[in-house]
Amino acid sequence: MSFAISSNDVRIEERDGHTYLIASSRDEDGNYNHTELNLDECLGNNEGSFNWSGEGFTGSAENIHLSIEGPEQLPILRAHLRDSEGNTHDRDVNLSERIVNDNGCLVFQ
């Protein structure tokens, strides 16, 4: 299940050269907690494609945005990623592939 289903106000914010995933996520007691995850610590750019085993994608990305899509509430991160030759590529990644709500905290796994 997508973390977006157990969270409210899911969004991204760019600050200090990094992209943060921000949400108010429900814990086991039903309370909502403010939580943030620096996406640059778990997502990289490999020649114009998102890479889960990398880091620091923001430095080579433009037009970064998040959309929550479909009945499954899939959190899709989209961006124009540059390759080593400077060409940009429209790319997206489903953040729920590797990010979960762990008792009210967004966690990369």
PDB file of N, CA and C in Angstrom:
ATOM      1  N   MET A   1       0.836  -1.180   0.000  1.00  0.00           N
ATOM      2  CA  MET A   1       0.000   0.000   0.000  1.00  0.00           C
ATOM      3  C   MET A   1       0.882   1.246   0.000  1.00  0.00           C
ATOM      4  N   SER A   2       0.468   2.241  -0.753  1.00  0.00           N
ATOM      5  CA  SER A   2       1.205   3.483  -0.839  1.00  0.00           C
ATOM      6  C   SER A   2       1.151   4.253   0.477  1.00  0.00           C
ATOM      7  N   PHE A   3       2.277   4.852   0.863  1.00  0.00           N
ATOM      8  CA  PHE A   3       2.293   5.697   2.059  1.00  0.00           C
ATOM      9  C   PHE A   3       1.330   6.870   1.902  1.00  0.00           C
ATOM     10  N   ALA A   4       1.030   7.243   0.659  1.00  0.00           N
ATOM     11  CA  ALA A   4       0.135   8.378   0.421  1.00  0.00           C
ATOM     12  C   ALA A   4      -1.270   8.096   0.939  1.00  0.00           C
ATOM     13  N   ILE A   5      -1.657   6.831   1.044  1.00  0.00           N
ATOM     14  CA  ILE A   5      -2.984   6.480   1.555  1.00  0.00           C
ATOM     15  C   ILE A   5      -3.070   6.726   3.058  1.00  0.00           C
ATOM     16  N   SER A   6      -1.965   6.538   3.781  1.00  0.00           N
ATOM     17  CA  SER A   6      -1.968   6.723   5.237  1.00  0.00           C
ATOM     18  C   SER A   6      -1.379   8.071   5.645  1.00  0.00           C
ATOM     19  N   SER A   7      -1.327   8.998   4.701  1.00  0.00           N
ATOM     20  CA  SER A   7      -0.764  10.321   4.967  1.00  0.00           C
ATOM     21  C   SER A   7      -1.655  11.398   4.380  1.00  0.00           C
ATOM     22  N   ASN A   8      -1.565  12.573   4.955  1.00  0.00           N
ATOM     23  CA  ASN A   8      -2.259  13.757   4.440  1.00  0.00           C
ATOM     24  C   ASN A   8      -1.225  14.773   3.983  1.00  0.00           C
ATOM     25  N   ASP A   9      -1.659  15.669   3.115  1.00  0.00           N
ATOM     26  CA  ASP A   9      -0.834  16.790   2.681  1.00  0.00           C
ATOM     27  C   ASP A   9       0.544  16.340   2.182  1.00  0.00           C
ATOM     28  N   VAL A  10       0.554  15.306   1.353  1.00  0.00           N
ATOM     29  CA  VAL A  10       1.804  14.791   0.785  1.00  0.00           C
ATOM     30  C   VAL A  10       2.269  15.769  -0.294  1.00  0.00           C
ATOM     31  N   ARG A  11       3.531  16.198  -0.186  1.00  0.00           N
ATOM     32  CA  ARG A  11       4.065  17.175  -1.133  1.00  0.00           C
ATOM     33  C   ARG A  11       5.591  17.091  -1.153  1.00  0.00           C
ATOM     34  N   ILE A  12       6.202  17.815  -2.091  1.00  0.00           N
ATOM     35  CA  ILE A  12       7.655  17.954  -2.084  1.00  0.00           C
ATOM     36  C   ILE A  12       7.986  19.422  -1.897  1.00  0.00           C
ATOM     37  N   GLU A  13       9.183  19.651  -1.402  1.00  0.00           N
ATOM     38  CA  GLU A  13       9.672  21.010  -1.216  1.00  0.00           C
ATOM     39  C   GLU A  13      11.161  21.005  -1.519  1.00  0.00           C
ATOM     40  N   GLU A  14      11.590  21.969  -2.330  1.00  0.00           N
ATOM     41  CA  GLU A  14      13.015  22.120  -2.621  1.00  0.00           C
ATOM     42  C   GLU A  14      13.580  23.201  -1.717  1.00  0.00           C
ATOM     43  N   ARG A  15      14.659  22.866  -0.997  1.00  0.00           N
ATOM     44  CA  ARG A  15      15.347  23.855  -0.169  1.00  0.00           C
ATOM     45  C   ARG A  15      16.789  23.417   0.040  1.00  0.00           C
ATOM     46  N   ASP A  16      17.668  24.388   0.085  1.00  0.00           N
ATOM     47  CA  ASP A  16      19.099  24.150   0.301  1.00  0.00           C
ATOM     48  C   ASP A  16      19.682  23.156  -0.700  1.00  0.00           C
ATOM     49  N   GLY A  17      19.183  23.171  -1.936  1.00  0.00           N
ATOM     50  CA  GLY A  17      19.712  22.294  -2.976  1.00  0.00           C
ATOM     51  C   GLY A  17      19.267  20.851  -2.882  1.00  0.00           C
ATOM     52  N   HIS A  18      18.238  20.576  -2.077  1.00  0.00           N
ATOM     53  CA  HIS A  18      17.719  19.219  -1.918  1.00  0.00           C
ATOM     54  C   HIS A  18      16.212  19.213  -2.112  1.00  0.00           C
ATOM     55  N   THR A  19      15.675  18.041  -2.423  1.00  0.00           N
ATOM     56  CA  THR A  19      14.231  17.865  -2.553  1.00  0.00           C
ATOM     57  C   THR A  19      13.757  16.994  -1.402  1.00  0.00           C
ATOM     58  N   TYR A  20      12.771  17.509  -0.657  1.00  0.00           N
ATOM     59  CA  TYR A  20      12.231  16.801   0.502  1.00  0.00           C
ATOM     60  C   TYR A  20      10.809  16.332   0.210  1.00  0.00           C
ATOM     61  N   LEU A  21      10.515  15.099   0.607  1.00  0.00           N
ATOM     62  CA  LEU A  21       9.157  14.588   0.611  1.00  0.00           C
ATOM     63  C   LEU A  21       8.596  14.896   1.992  1.00  0.00           C
ATOM     64  N   ILE A  22       7.453  15.558   2.044  1.00  0.00           N
ATOM     65  CA  ILE A  22       6.866  16.011   3.298  1.00  0.00           C
ATOM     66  C   ILE A  22       5.441  15.490   3.383  1.00  0.00           C
ATOM     67  N   ALA A  23       5.035  15.078   4.579  1.00  0.00           N
ATOM     68  CA  ALA A  23       3.667  14.598   4.774  1.00  0.00           C
ATOM     69  C   ALA A  23       3.294  14.665   6.246  1.00  0.00           C
ATOM     70  N   SER A  24       2.028  14.530   6.477  1.00  0.00           N
ATOM     71  CA  SER A  24       1.502  14.298   7.810  1.00  0.00           C
ATOM     72  C   SER A  24       1.042  12.846   7.787  1.00  0.00           C
ATOM     73  N   SER A  25       1.793  11.963   8.450  1.00  0.00           N
ATOM     74  CA  SER A  25       1.570  10.520   8.325  1.00  0.00           C
ATOM     75  C   SER A  25       0.990   9.926   9.611  1.00  0.00           C
ATOM     76  N   ARG A  26       0.032   9.023   9.421  1.00  0.00           N
ATOM     77  CA  ARG A  26      -0.668   8.397  10.544  1.00  0.00           C
ATOM     78  C   ARG A  26       0.197   7.340  11.216  1.00  0.00           C
ATOM     79  N   ASP A  27       0.236   7.368  12.552  1.00  0.00           N
ATOM     80  CA  ASP A  27       0.960   6.339  13.301  1.00  0.00           C
ATOM     81  C   ASP A  27      -0.004   5.237  13.742  1.00  0.00           C
ATOM     82  N   GLU A  28       0.484   4.253  14.486  1.00  0.00           N
ATOM     83  CA  GLU A  28      -0.323   3.098  14.902  1.00  0.00           C
ATOM     84  C   GLU A  28      -1.475   3.473  15.827  1.00  0.00           C
ATOM     85  N   ASP A  29      -1.373   4.628  16.497  1.00  0.00           N
ATOM     86  CA  ASP A  29      -2.439   5.087  17.392  1.00  0.00           C
ATOM     87  C   ASP A  29      -3.459   5.971  16.681  1.00  0.00           C
ATOM     88  N   GLY A  30      -3.257   6.199  15.394  1.00  0.00           N
ATOM     89  CA  GLY A  30      -4.174   7.015  14.615  1.00  0.00           C
ATOM     90  C   GLY A  30      -3.846   8.494  14.621  1.00  0.00           C
ATOM     91  N   ASN A  31      -2.752   8.873  15.256  1.00  0.00           N
ATOM     92  CA  ASN A  31      -2.316  10.268  15.280  1.00  0.00           C
ATOM     93  C   ASN A  31      -1.516  10.580  14.022  1.00  0.00           C
ATOM     94  N   TYR A  32      -1.561  11.834  13.602  1.00  0.00           N
ATOM     95  CA  TYR A  32      -0.799  12.262  12.439  1.00  0.00           C
ATOM     96  C   TYR A  32       0.431  13.037  12.886  1.00  0.00           C
ATOM     97  N   ASN A  33       1.575  12.697  12.291  1.00  0.00           N
ATOM     98  CA  ASN A  33       2.854  13.317  12.628  1.00  0.00           C
ATOM     99  C   ASN A  33       3.445  13.978  11.398  1.00  0.00           C
ATOM    100  N   HIS A  34       4.014  15.167  11.592  1.00  0.00           N
ATOM    101  CA  HIS A  34       4.756  15.817  10.511  1.00  0.00           C
ATOM    102  C   HIS A  34       6.039  15.015  10.285  1.00  0.00           C
ATOM    103  N   THR A  35       6.304  14.664   9.041  1.00  0.00           N
ATOM    104  CA  THR A  35       7.492  13.885   8.725  1.00  0.00           C
ATOM    105  C   THR A  35       8.078  14.354   7.398  1.00  0.00           C
ATOM    106  N   GLU A  36       9.408  14.304   7.305  1.00  0.00           N
ATOM    107  CA  GLU A  36      10.120  14.704   6.094  1.00  0.00           C
ATOM    108  C   GLU A  36      11.183  13.674   5.771  1.00  0.00           C
ATOM    109  N   LEU A  37      11.422  13.491   4.471  1.00  0.00           N
ATOM    110  CA  LEU A  37      12.478  12.600   4.001  1.00  0.00           C
ATOM    111  C   LEU A  37      13.232  13.319   2.892  1.00  0.00           C
ATOM    112  N   ASN A  38      14.555  13.423   3.040  1.00  0.00           N
ATOM    113  CA  ASN A  38      15.388  14.036   2.008  1.00  0.00           C
ATOM    114  C   ASN A  38      15.535  13.030   0.866  1.00  0.00           C
ATOM    115  N   LEU A  39      14.872  13.295  -0.247  1.00  0.00           N
ATOM    116  CA  LEU A  39      14.906  12.360  -1.380  1.00  0.00           C
ATOM    117  C   LEU A  39      16.288  12.258  -2.008  1.00  0.00           C
ATOM    118  N   ASP A  40      17.127  13.270  -1.820  1.00  0.00           N
ATOM    119  CA  ASP A  40      18.480  13.220  -2.373  1.00  0.00           C
ATOM    120  C   ASP A  40      19.370  12.219  -1.647  1.00  0.00           C
ATOM    121  N   GLU A  41      18.923  11.711  -0.511  1.00  0.00           N
ATOM    122  CA  GLU A  41      19.689  10.683   0.198  1.00  0.00           C
ATOM    123  C   GLU A  41      19.357   9.277  -0.285  1.00  0.00           C
ATOM    124  N   CYS A  42      18.326   9.145  -1.127  1.00  0.00           N
ATOM    125  CA  CYS A  42      17.950   7.808  -1.603  1.00  0.00           C
ATOM    126  C   CYS A  42      17.706   7.730  -3.106  1.00  0.00           C
ATOM    127  N   LEU A  43      17.703   8.866  -3.798  1.00  0.00           N
ATOM    128  CA  LEU A  43      17.477   8.868  -5.250  1.00  0.00           C
ATOM    129  C   LEU A  43      18.605   9.605  -5.958  1.00  0.00           C
ATOM    130  N   GLY A  44      19.135   8.963  -6.986  1.00  0.00           N
ATOM    131  CA  GLY A  44      20.167   9.587  -7.801  1.00  0.00           C
ATOM    132  C   GLY A  44      19.715   9.722  -9.239  1.00  0.00           C
ATOM    133  N   ASN A  45      20.610  10.216 -10.062  1.00  0.00           N
ATOM    134  CA  ASN A  45      20.390  10.350 -11.490  1.00  0.00           C
ATOM    135  C   ASN A  45      21.499   9.575 -12.194  1.00  0.00           C
ATOM    136  N   ASN A  46      21.121   8.538 -12.914  1.00  0.00           N
ATOM    137  CA  ASN A  46      22.081   7.749 -13.677  1.00  0.00           C
ATOM    138  C   ASN A  46      21.820   7.983 -15.161  1.00  0.00           C
ATOM    139  N   GLU A  47      22.608   8.895 -15.744  1.00  0.00           N
ATOM    140  CA  GLU A  47      22.522   9.203 -17.178  1.00  0.00           C
ATOM    141  C   GLU A  47      21.086   9.541 -17.615  1.00  0.00           C
ATOM    142  N   GLY A  48      20.410  10.362 -16.821  1.00  0.00           N
ATOM    143  CA  GLY A  48      19.088  10.828 -17.208  1.00  0.00           C
ATOM    144  C   GLY A  48      17.940   9.966 -16.738  1.00  0.00           C
ATOM    145  N   SER A  49      18.201   9.036 -15.834  1.00  0.00           N
ATOM    146  CA  SER A  49      17.146   8.189 -15.270  1.00  0.00           C
ATOM    147  C   SER A  49      17.262   8.165 -13.750  1.00  0.00           C
ATOM    148  N   PHE A  50      16.108   8.098 -13.071  1.00  0.00           N
ATOM    149  CA  PHE A  50      16.131   7.970 -11.621  1.00  0.00           C
ATOM    150  C   PHE A  50      16.798   6.662 -11.225  1.00  0.00           C
ATOM    151  N   ASN A  51      17.535   6.694 -10.128  1.00  0.00           N
ATOM    152  CA  ASN A  51      18.272   5.532  -9.649  1.00  0.00           C
ATOM    153  C   ASN A  51      18.113   5.452  -8.136  1.00  0.00           C
ATOM    154  N   TRP A  52      17.441   4.400  -7.645  1.00  0.00           N
ATOM    155  CA  TRP A  52      17.223   4.225  -6.208  1.00  0.00           C
ATOM    156  C   TRP A  52      18.515   4.016  -5.442  1.00  0.00           C
ATOM    157  N   SER A  53      19.529   3.492  -6.044  1.00  0.00           N
ATOM    158  CA  SER A  53      20.764   3.228  -5.301  1.00  0.00           C
ATOM    159  C   SER A  53      21.730   4.405  -5.348  1.00  0.00           C
ATOM    160  N   GLY A  54      21.274   5.525  -5.896  1.00  0.00           N
ATOM    161  CA  GLY A  54      22.117   6.708  -5.977  1.00  0.00           C
ATOM    162  C   GLY A  54      21.710   7.763  -4.977  1.00  0.00           C
ATOM    163  N   GLU A  55      22.250   8.951  -5.176  1.00  0.00           N
ATOM    164  CA  GLU A  55      21.874  10.073  -4.328  1.00  0.00           C
ATOM    165  C   GLU A  55      22.111  11.372  -5.084  1.00  0.00           C
ATOM    166  N   GLY A  56      21.479  12.451  -4.634  1.00  0.00           N
ATOM    167  CA  GLY A  56      21.736  13.777  -5.171  1.00  0.00           C
ATOM    168  C   GLY A  56      21.119  14.098  -6.519  1.00  0.00           C
ATOM    169  N   PHE A  57      19.937  13.558  -6.828  1.00  0.00           N
ATOM    170  CA  PHE A  57      19.342  13.811  -8.151  1.00  0.00           C
ATOM    171  C   PHE A  57      19.006  15.280  -8.380  1.00  0.00           C
ATOM    172  N   THR A  58      18.701  16.023  -7.316  1.00  0.00           N
ATOM    173  CA  THR A  58      18.232  17.401  -7.470  1.00  0.00           C
ATOM    174  C   THR A  58      19.224  18.274  -8.231  1.00  0.00           C
ATOM    175  N   GLY A  59      20.519  18.031  -8.044  1.00  0.00           N
ATOM    176  CA  GLY A  59      21.539  18.849  -8.688  1.00  0.00           C
ATOM    177  C   GLY A  59      21.554  18.752 -10.199  1.00  0.00           C
ATOM    178  N   SER A  60      20.940  17.727 -10.758  1.00  0.00           N
ATOM    179  CA  SER A  60      20.918  17.561 -12.212  1.00  0.00           C
ATOM    180  C   SER A  60      19.489  17.427 -12.732  1.00  0.00           C
ATOM    181  N   ALA A  61      18.547  18.053 -12.018  1.00  0.00           N
ATOM    182  CA  ALA A  61      17.130  17.946 -12.390  1.00  0.00           C
ATOM    183  C   ALA A  61      16.495  19.322 -12.538  1.00  0.00           C
ATOM    184  N   GLU A  62      15.462  19.365 -13.352  1.00  0.00           N
ATOM    185  CA  GLU A  62      14.652  20.572 -13.548  1.00  0.00           C
ATOM    186  C   GLU A  62      13.187  20.166 -13.482  1.00  0.00           C
ATOM    187  N   ASN A  63      12.343  21.150 -13.199  1.00  0.00           N
ATOM    188  CA  ASN A  63      10.895  20.937 -13.206  1.00  0.00           C
ATOM    189  C   ASN A  63      10.487  19.726 -12.351  1.00  0.00           C
ATOM    190  N   ILE A  64      10.992  19.665 -11.145  1.00  0.00           N
ATOM    191  CA  ILE A  64      10.681  18.569 -10.225  1.00  0.00           C
ATOM    192  C   ILE A  64       9.285  18.796  -9.651  1.00  0.00           C
ATOM    193  N   HIS A  65       8.427  17.794  -9.754  1.00  0.00           N
ATOM    194  CA  HIS A  65       7.094  17.916  -9.173  1.00  0.00           C
ATOM    195  C   HIS A  65       6.544  16.541  -8.801  1.00  0.00           C
ATOM    196  N   LEU A  66       5.553  16.557  -7.934  1.00  0.00           N
ATOM    197  CA  LEU A  66       4.938  15.337  -7.420  1.00  0.00           C
ATOM    198  C   LEU A  66       3.464  15.348  -7.752  1.00  0.00           C
ATOM    199  N   SER A  67       2.941  14.193  -8.158  1.00  0.00           N
ATOM    200  CA  SER A  67       1.497  14.063  -8.339  1.00  0.00           C
ATOM    201  C   SER A  67       1.045  12.758  -7.701  1.00  0.00           C
ATOM    202  N   ILE A  68      -0.138  12.798  -7.100  1.00  0.00           N
ATOM    203  CA  ILE A  68      -0.751  11.609  -6.502  1.00  0.00           C
ATOM    204  C   ILE A  68      -1.765  11.115  -7.518  1.00  0.00           C
ATOM    205  N   GLU A  69      -1.571   9.881  -8.006  1.00  0.00           N
ATOM    206  CA  GLU A  69      -2.325   9.420  -9.166  1.00  0.00           C
ATOM    207  C   GLU A  69      -3.124   8.156  -8.906  1.00  0.00           C
ATOM    208  N   GLY A  70      -4.316   8.119  -9.494  1.00  0.00           N
ATOM    209  CA  GLY A  70      -5.156   6.938  -9.526  1.00  0.00           C
ATOM    210  C   GLY A  70      -5.796   6.580  -8.202  1.00  0.00           C
ATOM    211  N   PRO A  71      -6.659   5.562  -8.237  1.00  0.00           N
ATOM    212  CA  PRO A  71      -7.339   5.132  -7.018  1.00  0.00           C
ATOM    213  C   PRO A  71      -6.370   4.541  -5.987  1.00  0.00           C
ATOM    214  N   GLU A  72      -5.194   4.111  -6.458  1.00  0.00           N
ATOM    215  CA  GLU A  72      -4.182   3.565  -5.548  1.00  0.00           C
ATOM    216  C   GLU A  72      -3.404   4.657  -4.830  1.00  0.00           C
ATOM    217  N   GLN A  73      -3.659   5.935  -5.214  1.00  0.00           N
ATOM    218  CA  GLN A  73      -2.971   7.079  -4.613  1.00  0.00           C
ATOM    219  C   GLN A  73      -1.455   6.941  -4.762  1.00  0.00           C
ATOM    220  N   LEU A  74      -0.984   6.639  -5.968  1.00  0.00           N
ATOM    221  CA  LEU A  74       0.439   6.460  -6.216  1.00  0.00           C
ATOM    222  C   LEU A  74       1.153   7.811  -6.235  1.00  0.00           C
ATOM    223  N   PRO A  75       2.200   7.968  -5.417  1.00  0.00           N
ATOM    224  CA  PRO A  75       2.969   9.210  -5.399  1.00  0.00           C
ATOM    225  C   PRO A  75       4.059   9.161  -6.481  1.00  0.00           C
ATOM    226  N   ILE A  76       3.833   9.868  -7.566  1.00  0.00           N
ATOM    227  CA  ILE A  76       4.736   9.828  -8.715  1.00  0.00           C
ATOM    228  C   ILE A  76       5.564  11.115  -8.747  1.00  0.00           C
ATOM    229  N   LEU A  77       6.878  10.955  -8.633  1.00  0.00           N
ATOM    230  CA  LEU A  77       7.807  12.070  -8.737  1.00  0.00           C
ATOM    231  C   LEU A  77       8.221  12.188 -10.200  1.00  0.00           C
ATOM    232  N   ARG A  78       8.107  13.384 -10.746  1.00  0.00           N
ATOM    233  CA  ARG A  78       8.467  13.625 -12.149  1.00  0.00           C
ATOM    234  C   ARG A  78       9.519  14.732 -12.212  1.00  0.00           C
ATOM    235  N   ALA A  79      10.413  14.612 -13.188  1.00  0.00           N
ATOM    236  CA  ALA A  79      11.448  15.639 -13.371  1.00  0.00           C
ATOM    237  C   ALA A  79      12.063  15.493 -14.753  1.00  0.00           C
ATOM    238  N   HIS A  80      12.755  16.552 -15.169  1.00  0.00           N
ATOM    239  CA  HIS A  80      13.609  16.513 -16.349  1.00  0.00           C
ATOM    240  C   HIS A  80      15.017  16.272 -15.806  1.00  0.00           C
ATOM    241  N   LEU A  81      15.596  15.113 -16.117  1.00  0.00           N
ATOM    242  CA  LEU A  81      16.922  14.752 -15.619  1.00  0.00           C
ATOM    243  C   LEU A  81      17.950  14.889 -16.734  1.00  0.00           C
ATOM    244  N   ARG A  82      19.079  15.512 -16.406  1.00  0.00           N
ATOM    245  CA  ARG A  82      20.155  15.684 -17.386  1.00  0.00           C
ATOM    246  C   ARG A  82      21.091  14.471 -17.372  1.00  0.00           C
ATOM    247  N   ASP A  83      21.569  14.111 -18.571  1.00  0.00           N
ATOM    248  CA  ASP A  83      22.600  13.087 -18.677  1.00  0.00           C
ATOM    249  C   ASP A  83      23.967  13.768 -18.725  1.00  0.00           C
ATOM    250  N   SER A  84      25.037  13.005 -18.884  1.00  0.00           N
ATOM    251  CA  SER A  84      26.390  13.565 -18.847  1.00  0.00           C
ATOM    252  C   SER A  84      26.699  14.473 -20.038  1.00  0.00           C
ATOM    253  N   GLU A  85      25.887  14.395 -21.093  1.00  0.00           N
ATOM    254  CA  GLU A  85      26.073  15.267 -22.245  1.00  0.00           C
ATOM    255  C   GLU A  85      25.210  16.521 -22.167  1.00  0.00           C
ATOM    256  N   GLY A  86      24.441  16.658 -21.093  1.00  0.00           N
ATOM    257  CA  GLY A  86      23.604  17.829 -20.903  1.00  0.00           C
ATOM    258  C   GLY A  86      22.211  17.721 -21.489  1.00  0.00           C
ATOM    259  N   ASN A  87      21.880  16.576 -22.080  1.00  0.00           N
ATOM    260  CA  ASN A  87      20.538  16.370 -22.613  1.00  0.00           C
ATOM    261  C   ASN A  87      19.572  16.094 -21.465  1.00  0.00           C
ATOM    262  N   THR A  88      18.329  16.585 -21.598  1.00  0.00           N
ATOM    263  CA  THR A  88      17.339  16.328 -20.553  1.00  0.00           C
ATOM    264  C   THR A  88      16.366  15.245 -20.993  1.00  0.00           C
ATOM    265  N   HIS A  89      15.898  14.490 -20.000  1.00  0.00           N
ATOM    266  CA  HIS A  89      14.976  13.375 -20.239  1.00  0.00           C
ATOM    267  C   HIS A  89      13.819  13.492 -19.259  1.00  0.00           C
ATOM    268  N   ASP A  90      12.582  13.393 -19.768  1.00  0.00           N
ATOM    269  CA  ASP A  90      11.405  13.377 -18.908  1.00  0.00           C
ATOM    270  C   ASP A  90      11.344  12.017 -18.219  1.00  0.00           C
ATOM    271  N   ARG A  91      11.404  12.018 -16.889  1.00  0.00           N
ATOM    272  CA  ARG A  91      11.413  10.759 -16.145  1.00  0.00           C
ATOM    273  C   ARG A  91      10.442  10.831 -14.979  1.00  0.00           C
ATOM    274  N   ASP A  92      10.019   9.663 -14.524  1.00  0.00           N
ATOM    275  CA  ASP A  92       9.179   9.587 -13.336  1.00  0.00           C
ATOM    276  C   ASP A  92       9.541   8.345 -12.544  1.00  0.00           C
ATOM    277  N   VAL A  93       9.187   8.384 -11.256  1.00  0.00           N
ATOM    278  CA  VAL A  93       9.423   7.249 -10.376  1.00  0.00           C
ATOM    279  C   VAL A  93       8.298   7.202  -9.356  1.00  0.00           C
ATOM    280  N   ASN A  94       7.817   5.998  -9.088  1.00  0.00           N
ATOM    281  CA  ASN A  94       6.785   5.774  -8.081  1.00  0.00           C
ATOM    282  C   ASN A  94       7.472   5.715  -6.719  1.00  0.00           C
ATOM    283  N   LEU A  95       7.289   6.735  -5.893  1.00  0.00           N
ATOM    284  CA  LEU A  95       7.981   6.792  -4.612  1.00  0.00           C
ATOM    285  C   LEU A  95       7.565   5.674  -3.661  1.00  0.00           C
ATOM    286  N   SER A  96       6.368   5.121  -3.846  1.00  0.00           N
ATOM    287  CA  SER A  96       5.939   4.043  -2.948  1.00  0.00           C
ATOM    288  C   SER A  96       6.651   2.717  -3.236  1.00  0.00           C
ATOM    289  N   GLU A  97       7.482   2.667  -4.295  1.00  0.00           N
ATOM    290  CA  GLU A  97       8.287   1.465  -4.540  1.00  0.00           C
ATOM    291  C   GLU A  97       9.252   1.220  -3.385  1.00  0.00           C
ATOM    292  N   ARG A  98       9.776   2.295  -2.781  1.00  0.00           N
ATOM    293  CA  ARG A  98      10.805   2.135  -1.750  1.00  0.00           C
ATOM    294  C   ARG A  98      10.594   2.992  -0.508  1.00  0.00           C
ATOM    295  N   ILE A  99       9.559   3.820  -0.480  1.00  0.00           N
ATOM    296  CA  ILE A  99       9.303   4.671   0.676  1.00  0.00           C
ATOM    297  C   ILE A  99       7.998   4.223   1.324  1.00  0.00           C
ATOM    298  N   VAL A 100       8.021   4.081   2.636  1.00  0.00           N
ATOM    299  CA  VAL A 100       6.863   3.609   3.390  1.00  0.00           C
ATOM    300  C   VAL A 100       6.587   4.536   4.572  1.00  0.00           C
ATOM    301  N   ASN A 101       5.396   4.397   5.123  1.00  0.00           N
ATOM    302  CA  ASN A 101       5.031   5.044   6.376  1.00  0.00           C
ATOM    303  C   ASN A 101       5.286   4.029   7.483  1.00  0.00           C
ATOM    304  N   ASP A 102       6.303   4.284   8.297  1.00  0.00           N
ATOM    305  CA  ASP A 102       6.639   3.407   9.414  1.00  0.00           C
ATOM    306  C   ASP A 102       6.231   4.094  10.715  1.00  0.00           C
ATOM    307  N   ASN A 103       5.008   3.785  11.166  1.00  0.00           N
ATOM    308  CA  ASN A 103       4.470   4.327  12.416  1.00  0.00           C
ATOM    309  C   ASN A 103       4.537   5.851  12.464  1.00  0.00           C
ATOM    310  N   GLY A 104       4.137   6.488  11.368  1.00  0.00           N
ATOM    311  CA  GLY A 104       4.064   7.942  11.329  1.00  0.00           C
ATOM    312  C   GLY A 104       5.301   8.632  10.797  1.00  0.00           C
ATOM    313  N   CYS A 105       6.271   7.880  10.295  1.00  0.00           N
ATOM    314  CA  CYS A 105       7.505   8.456   9.739  1.00  0.00           C
ATOM    315  C   CYS A 105       7.732   7.926   8.323  1.00  0.00           C
ATOM    316  N   LEU A 106       8.096   8.815   7.410  1.00  0.00           N
ATOM    317  CA  LEU A 106       8.460   8.385   6.071  1.00  0.00           C
ATOM    318  C   LEU A 106       9.857   7.773   6.122  1.00  0.00           C
ATOM    319  N   VAL A 107       9.982   6.550   5.590  1.00  0.00           N
ATOM    320  CA  VAL A 107      11.236   5.804   5.673  1.00  0.00           C
ATOM    321  C   VAL A 107      11.554   5.190   4.322  1.00  0.00           C
ATOM    322  N   PHE A 108      12.814   5.316   3.907  1.00  0.00           N
ATOM    323  CA  PHE A 108      13.307   4.654   2.699  1.00  0.00           C
ATOM    324  C   PHE A 108      13.746   3.244   3.059  1.00  0.00           C
ATOM    325  N   GLN A 109      13.322   2.261   2.278  1.00  0.00           N
ATOM    326  CA  GLN A 109      13.738   0.875   2.526  1.00  0.00           C
ATOM    327  C   GLN A 109      14.301   0.223   1.286  1.00  0.00           C
TER     328      GLN A 109
END
